[in-house]
Amino acid sequence: MAIILKVWGNLYNKDTNPDGVINVGVAENYLPQKELTEWLNENVKFSPVDLTYGDSLAGGKRLRNNLANLYNTRLSPLTPLDPDNILVSSGVSSVIDQLAWVLADPGDGVLLGKPFYGGFQKDMYARARVKTVAVSLKDVEDPLGVEAVARFEEELLASEKRGTKIRAIILCNPHNPLGRCYTLEALNAYMRLCAKYSIHLISDEIYAFTLYPPTDASSAPPFHSILSIPPLMDPEYIHVAYGASKDFVMNGLRLGFLYTTNPRVKAAYSDIAFFTRPASVAEVMWSTVLENETYLDGYFKKNSALCARGRDIVTAWLEEHNVPYVKNTYAGFFIWIDVRKWLPTGKDSKTGKELTPVEQERKLTMRMVEGGVYLATGEFFGGEEPGYYRLSFANEPDELRLALERLGEALWGQHGNGEVETLVDGVRKVELGGMQLEG
């Protein structure tokens, strides 16, 4: 968090702050924001009822109906979503926080595969004190394929031997930070595993509509919502999270929902839903977009094209400079890159000791920021080893190309030395301190 505050305090602007830091680390899609803002200003209408508590503590009926329709008409669920099974919260982070509180006791664990969205650690541990138990997939050819499932079972058994009761598996599909989708075979295998051990399956589908043509269709599994697949486990143990932050570029409105058919989960979740219910004006804004199918069709199509353009700009640069990366990205708006061979070596200026790999990654991160570009570190995503970064590409082309130029200067040592140990240590303490990561 400390490094993010440093970045936000000096953000790049081509007119007012050209020497500021270009943010290609936080997963925000800037590309459709101007057009969407103009459309919202012209189309959103409020009524007196929007200033009241509304008709439900778990989200207004209007929004829940629209969200059910979104899934029912565009994601082919096996059974149509019932609006009464939708519980709205202030973002998917709130959904995961509340779900952890409902499903597990303090000290219990939830399995997730490396690399993973680092926010899950905070979401599950900060209040519910639920551990994220990381599953190493280092030697698995496809972390999103069926081969990975056996590693989950191994870690489940090992964790329970250590005294950590596993309550659930969480999947991010489409995957953050890999920018790809789970295979159908893998999703089926995860359901079988959950059924075998009577644990829950949480599917975070927040990037469900940010999809674009892969460069190689033969190795690009299509997106399957877990609700579109015949359940190979008790359906009441399947829970889906979705929100407006990514596909609808509304990070700041704080809108997300949980879909569950489990009456006990619904009851417990509803007891605390009041504390994280979004503002009714935010609900109205999302509903207004969802109700206009014609606009939505055009919006999704244009957003996909813009993301594909960003992907192509970045991959062309990576190829030109021989920077390894996860090939064939086609979901989300980021790419997972490998810059291990450019990690700085040497000794710590204060202790005189050789830099550890983690310290090398932190030093490179500070060198990037000093050089005017910010990428999300592999440390935050539970990377198998230091030197991996998530690079978001949802910036305007000229800004994105400048970010890549600055990245190159940082990698090849042409800008800064990264000597900001106190701040780097602070990043670790704020982002990961107090949270428990096993495995």
XYZ file of C-alpha atoms in Angstrom:
439
model
C 0.000 0.000 0.000
C 2.846 2.418 0.773
C 4.228 2.145 -2.734
C 0.745 2.601 -4.234
C 0.297 5.794 -2.229
C 3.641 6.995 -3.562
C 2.473 6.254 -7.111
C -0.956 7.838 -6.657
C 0.679 10.933 -5.210
C 2.698 11.432 -8.397
C 0.581 10.045 -11.227
C 1.598 10.688 -14.805
C -0.360 13.190 -16.863
C 0.949 14.081 -20.291
C -0.040 17.739 -19.851
C 0.289 18.512 -16.147
C 2.778 15.925 -14.846
C 4.749 14.331 -17.704
C 7.459 13.154 -15.298
C 4.954 11.395 -13.043
C 4.618 7.636 -12.595
C 2.663 5.726 -15.241
C 0.491 3.190 -13.449
C 0.445 -0.143 -15.270
C 0.317 -2.072 -12.004
C -3.186 -1.562 -10.618
C -5.895 -3.430 -12.540
C -7.919 -0.440 -13.693
C -9.226 -0.162 -17.232
C -8.898 3.477 -18.273
C -9.794 2.975 -21.939
C -13.643 3.182 -21.983
C -13.983 5.477 -18.953
C -14.454 8.778 -20.790
C -17.124 7.432 -23.138
C -18.931 5.579 -20.339
C -18.884 8.666 -18.118
C -20.447 10.763 -20.874
C -23.135 8.118 -21.448
C -23.923 7.898 -17.725
C -24.203 11.685 -17.442
C -26.794 11.651 -20.212
C -28.800 8.613 -19.130
C -28.814 8.169 -15.354
C -31.957 9.448 -13.652
C -32.579 9.389 -9.920
C -35.899 9.248 -8.096
C -36.849 10.024 -4.475
C -36.824 6.315 -3.575
C -33.097 6.258 -4.375
C -32.545 8.470 -1.337
C -34.173 5.946 1.011
C -32.976 2.647 2.495
C -34.669 0.911 -0.424
C -36.361 -2.472 -0.497
C -33.586 -4.826 0.667
C -30.473 -4.853 2.816
C -28.782 -7.170 0.298
C -29.184 -4.911 -2.727
C -32.187 -3.324 -4.376
C -34.620 -5.463 -6.322
C -33.971 -3.503 -9.521
C -30.232 -4.222 -9.497
C -30.639 -7.865 -8.490
C -33.087 -8.431 -11.346
C -30.662 -6.819 -13.792
C -27.727 -8.881 -12.542
C -29.692 -12.102 -12.900
C -30.595 -11.065 -16.432
C -26.939 -10.314 -17.252
C -25.897 -13.857 -16.381
C -29.022 -15.509 -17.782
C -28.790 -13.875 -21.207
C -25.022 -13.804 -21.708
C -23.392 -16.672 -19.794
C -25.820 -19.576 -20.379
C -26.254 -20.798 -16.801
C -27.547 -24.347 -16.493
C -30.344 -23.077 -14.242
C -31.471 -19.445 -14.607
C -30.246 -17.254 -11.785
C -32.891 -16.339 -9.230
C -32.581 -12.686 -8.120
C -33.458 -13.788 -4.592
C -30.153 -15.683 -4.476
C -28.143 -12.550 -5.290
C -26.601 -10.629 -2.388
C -25.106 -7.253 -3.325
C -22.085 -5.816 -1.503
C -19.657 -2.931 -1.875
C -17.280 -4.728 -4.227
C -16.004 -8.271 -4.667
C -13.463 -7.759 -1.873
C -16.411 -7.294 0.476
C -18.026 -10.426 -0.940
C -14.906 -12.514 -0.261
C -14.512 -10.992 3.202
C -18.078 -11.834 4.176
C -17.988 -15.257 2.563
C -14.826 -16.147 4.504
C -16.550 -15.050 7.703
C -19.581 -17.224 6.870
C -17.824 -20.379 5.643
C -14.860 -20.696 7.986
C -13.632 -20.219 11.520
C -10.481 -18.297 12.468
C -7.464 -20.430 11.618
C -9.238 -22.408 8.898
C -7.836 -22.308 5.378
C -8.853 -21.705 1.775
C -6.812 -23.192 -1.079
C -5.684 -21.088 -4.029
C -3.093 -21.793 -6.710
C 0.034 -19.751 -7.426
C 0.180 -17.169 -8.812
C -3.004 -15.713 -7.343
C -4.698 -12.358 -6.908
C -2.957 -11.073 -3.795
C -6.006 -9.225 -2.523
C -7.567 -12.549 -1.551
C -5.150 -12.725 1.393
C -6.357 -9.439 2.846
C -9.985 -10.142 2.008
C -10.038 -13.440 3.892
C -7.704 -12.711 6.768
C -8.212 -9.098 7.852
C -11.510 -9.746 9.648
C -12.371 -13.448 9.395
C -8.779 -14.540 10.187
C -8.995 -17.241 7.511
C -5.666 -18.387 6.066
C -4.889 -18.457 2.377
C -3.147 -21.760 1.732
C -1.107 -21.375 -1.444
C -0.680 -24.342 -3.775
C 2.621 -24.440 -5.646
C 2.131 -25.139 -9.350
C 5.712 -24.421 -10.378
C 6.239 -27.658 -12.298
C 2.712 -27.859 -13.734
C 2.662 -27.182 -17.467
C -0.705 -25.391 -17.365
C -1.680 -23.930 -13.956
C -5.249 -23.587 -15.266
C -5.440 -27.159 -16.553
C -6.539 -30.414 -14.986
C -3.010 -31.436 -13.925
C -3.024 -28.727 -11.245
C -5.957 -30.277 -9.373
C -3.842 -33.121 -7.984
C -1.565 -30.529 -6.362
C -4.585 -29.015 -4.638
C -5.486 -32.377 -3.139
C -1.907 -32.908 -1.960
C -1.877 -29.503 -0.275
C -5.303 -30.076 1.273
C -4.096 -33.277 2.937
C -0.793 -31.702 3.996
C -2.560 -28.677 5.477
C -4.933 -30.771 7.515
C -1.966 -32.748 8.861
C -0.509 -29.413 9.975
C -3.779 -28.667 11.742
C -5.336 -26.266 9.223
C -8.869 -27.269 8.284
C -9.543 -26.516 4.610
C -13.011 -25.086 4.048
C -12.946 -24.047 0.381
C -11.101 -23.660 -2.900
C -11.180 -20.265 -4.578
C -10.699 -19.855 -8.334
C -10.357 -16.596 -10.240
C -11.804 -17.329 -13.686
C -10.807 -15.649 -15.987
C -7.518 -15.725 -14.137
C -5.774 -12.784 -12.555
C -2.812 -12.395 -13.184
C -2.398 -14.966 -15.992
C -5.036 -13.455 -18.311
C -6.425 -16.818 -19.431
C -9.322 -19.140 -18.532
C -9.546 -22.487 -16.771
C -10.162 -25.515 -18.959
C -13.542 -27.194 -18.711
C -11.788 -30.389 -17.614
C -10.104 -28.526 -14.769
C -13.359 -26.970 -13.558
C -14.984 -30.397 -13.506
C -12.020 -31.825 -11.597
C -12.177 -29.050 -9.000
C -15.848 -29.798 -8.444
C -15.075 -33.495 -7.970
C -12.341 -32.618 -5.486
C -14.675 -30.359 -3.516
C -17.326 -33.083 -3.486
C -14.791 -35.669 -2.276
C -13.849 -33.605 0.773
C -17.161 -31.748 1.304
C -15.597 -28.313 0.863
C -16.932 -25.206 -0.862
C -15.978 -23.885 -4.311
C -15.791 -20.106 -4.751
C -15.606 -18.835 -8.332
C -14.557 -15.193 -8.713
C -15.720 -14.295 -12.231
C -15.082 -10.556 -12.150
C -13.420 -10.561 -15.622
C -16.165 -12.653 -17.272
C -16.879 -10.133 -20.044
C -13.371 -8.811 -20.661
C -12.510 -11.344 -23.356
C -10.955 -10.811 -26.782
C -9.557 -12.941 -29.613
C -6.513 -15.018 -28.627
C -3.457 -15.057 -30.844
C -3.727 -18.858 -30.951
C -7.294 -20.133 -30.627
C -6.144 -23.753 -30.464
C -4.602 -23.191 -27.023
C -7.179 -20.795 -25.590
C -9.923 -22.505 -23.553
C -13.163 -20.491 -23.706
C -14.580 -18.979 -20.560
C -17.093 -21.167 -18.738
C -18.960 -19.727 -15.786
C -19.122 -22.377 -13.089
C -22.909 -21.894 -13.224
C -22.975 -23.006 -16.865
C -21.521 -26.448 -16.118
C -23.451 -29.480 -14.811
C -22.572 -29.527 -11.100
C -20.417 -32.463 -10.051
C -20.828 -31.455 -6.423
C -23.613 -30.207 -4.183
C -24.802 -26.973 -5.902
C -25.277 -25.403 -2.478
C -21.500 -25.579 -2.025
C -20.879 -23.493 -5.166
C -20.667 -19.712 -4.744
C -20.023 -17.104 -7.453
C -18.644 -13.586 -6.993
C -18.947 -10.856 -9.604
C -18.656 -7.070 -9.645
C -18.629 -3.870 -11.677
C -14.984 -2.885 -11.185
C -13.366 -4.630 -14.135
C -15.783 -5.358 -17.003
C -17.661 -2.108 -16.329
C -14.571 -0.027 -15.317
C -16.395 1.195 -12.198
C -13.745 0.463 -9.545
C -14.713 3.537 -7.566
C -18.427 2.750 -7.294
C -17.744 -0.340 -5.121
C -20.302 -2.789 -6.499
C -20.201 -6.573 -6.290
C -22.464 -9.504 -5.599
C -22.509 -13.068 -4.330
C -24.664 -15.722 -5.960
C -25.452 -18.727 -3.784
C -28.334 -21.181 -3.504
C -27.312 -22.229 0.004
C -30.008 -21.036 2.455
C -27.692 -21.186 5.473
C -25.018 -19.152 3.696
C -27.637 -16.634 2.560
C -28.993 -16.266 6.081
C -25.592 -15.767 7.699
C -24.393 -13.465 4.919
C -27.571 -11.377 5.122
C -26.986 -10.809 8.834
C -23.903 -8.720 8.020
C -24.901 -7.436 4.565
C -26.067 -4.112 5.991
C -22.478 -3.150 6.801
C -21.296 -3.375 3.189
C -24.355 -2.455 1.158
C -23.439 -0.058 -1.690
C -24.969 3.391 -1.999
C -28.274 3.316 -3.859
C -26.990 5.904 -6.337
C -24.222 3.477 -7.344
C -26.814 0.733 -7.807
C -28.843 3.038 -10.056
C -25.814 3.763 -12.230
C -25.014 0.083 -12.761
C -28.666 -0.781 -13.374
C -28.961 1.947 -15.990
C -26.132 0.381 -17.994
C -27.413 -3.173 -17.529
C -30.913 -2.280 -18.718
C -29.749 -0.916 -22.068
C -28.923 -4.083 -24.019
C -28.037 -2.172 -27.197
C -25.520 0.005 -25.402
C -24.164 -2.998 -23.527
C -23.558 -4.940 -26.736
C -21.568 -2.068 -28.218
C -19.719 -1.385 -24.987
C -18.507 -4.967 -24.556
C -17.478 -5.180 -28.207
C -15.487 -1.939 -28.086
C -13.894 -2.762 -24.742
C -12.721 -6.115 -26.084
C -11.157 -4.440 -29.122
C -9.375 -1.863 -26.952
C -7.978 -4.548 -24.656
C -6.779 -6.609 -27.622
C -4.992 -3.523 -28.956
C -3.215 -3.022 -25.631
C -2.266 -6.690 -25.466
C -0.775 -6.512 -28.959
C 1.268 -3.378 -28.169
C 2.754 -4.986 -25.071
C 3.464 -8.408 -26.558
C 5.159 -6.837 -29.593
C 7.486 -4.931 -27.247
C 8.154 -8.008 -25.109
C 8.990 -10.062 -28.190
C 11.279 -7.350 -29.556
C 13.223 -7.195 -26.296
C 13.179 -10.944 -25.549
C 11.241 -10.570 -22.305
C 9.487 -13.870 -21.452
C 5.759 -13.725 -20.711
C 2.648 -15.899 -20.547
C 1.688 -16.386 -24.169
C -1.769 -16.038 -25.675
C -3.382 -13.684 -23.175
C -7.050 -13.146 -24.036
C -8.871 -12.248 -20.807
C -8.603 -9.329 -18.412
C -6.269 -6.475 -19.290
C -2.878 -7.554 -18.010
C -0.033 -9.894 -18.799
C 2.302 -11.905 -16.555
C 5.942 -11.205 -17.423
C 9.225 -12.775 -16.320
C 12.127 -10.381 -15.712
C 14.174 -12.627 -13.419
C 17.314 -12.240 -15.507
C 17.244 -8.471 -14.939
C 16.963 -8.586 -11.146
C 19.694 -6.370 -9.655
C 22.419 -8.134 -7.705
C 24.902 -6.851 -5.160
C 24.854 -6.009 -1.480
C 22.425 -4.175 0.743
C 23.786 -0.649 1.252
C 22.955 -0.730 4.976
C 23.769 -4.283 6.080
C 26.493 -5.131 3.577
C 24.885 -8.525 2.999
C 24.125 -9.958 -0.424
C 20.618 -9.122 -1.573
C 18.180 -12.002 -1.313
C 15.994 -12.693 -4.381
C 13.025 -11.029 -2.658
C 15.137 -7.953 -1.906
C 16.305 -7.925 -5.517
C 12.691 -7.805 -6.712
C 11.857 -5.011 -4.289
C 14.890 -3.038 -5.428
C 13.890 -3.452 -9.073
C 10.363 -2.306 -8.221
C 11.689 0.883 -6.656
C 13.963 1.402 -9.660
C 10.879 1.202 -11.871
C 8.987 3.737 -9.760
C 11.984 6.079 -9.708
C 12.056 5.771 -13.484
C 8.380 6.684 -13.808
C 6.556 3.367 -14.206
C 4.799 1.069 -11.750
C 4.114 -2.662 -12.240
C 2.507 -5.025 -9.720
C 5.119 -7.278 -8.129
C 5.125 -11.053 -8.199
C 5.517 -10.984 -4.418
C 1.975 -9.637 -4.117
C 0.673 -12.482 -6.300
C 2.475 -15.271 -4.477
C 4.864 -15.746 -7.388
C 6.758 -19.025 -7.318
C 10.006 -17.040 -7.246
C 10.967 -13.346 -7.386
C 11.157 -11.632 -10.753
C 7.619 -11.960 -12.088
C 5.365 -8.924 -12.562
C 1.834 -8.202 -13.726
C 1.743 -5.514 -16.401
C -1.662 -3.947 -17.071
C -2.198 -2.621 -20.592
C -5.499 -0.717 -20.338
C -3.846 2.661 -20.964
C -3.957 4.865 -24.044
C -1.440 3.659 -26.675
C 0.993 6.590 -26.390
C 1.023 6.339 -22.603
C 1.432 2.570 -22.751
C 4.380 2.832 -25.141
C 6.034 5.390 -22.846
C 5.487 3.037 -19.895
C 7.244 0.271 -21.816
C 10.119 2.605 -22.679
C 10.524 3.472 -19.005
C 10.285 -0.192 -18.053
C 13.131 -0.975 -20.422
C 15.282 1.746 -18.866
C 14.624 0.305 -15.397
C 15.387 -3.259 -16.469
C 18.610 -2.329 -18.190
C 19.801 -0.118 -15.350
C 19.523 3.243 -17.053
C 17.403 4.892 -14.379
C 17.714 4.921 -10.609
C 19.251 2.495 -8.138
C 16.217 1.456 -6.106
C 17.820 2.406 -2.786
C 14.635 2.917 -0.790
C 14.792 0.055 1.704
C 12.594 1.655 4.347
C 9.731 2.194 1.922
C 10.172 -1.272 0.448
C 10.024 -2.846 3.890
C 6.916 -0.801 4.529
C 5.286 -2.238 1.444
C 5.744 -5.716 2.820
C 4.387 -4.818 6.217
C 1.318 -3.047 4.909
C 0.410 -5.357 2.044
C 1.233 -8.715 3.604
C 1.866 -8.081 7.266
C -0.408 -9.959 9.634
C -1.884 -12.106 6.886
C -1.088 -15.769 6.936
C 0.064 -17.506 3.799
C 0.827 -21.213 3.945
C 2.399 -23.563 1.442
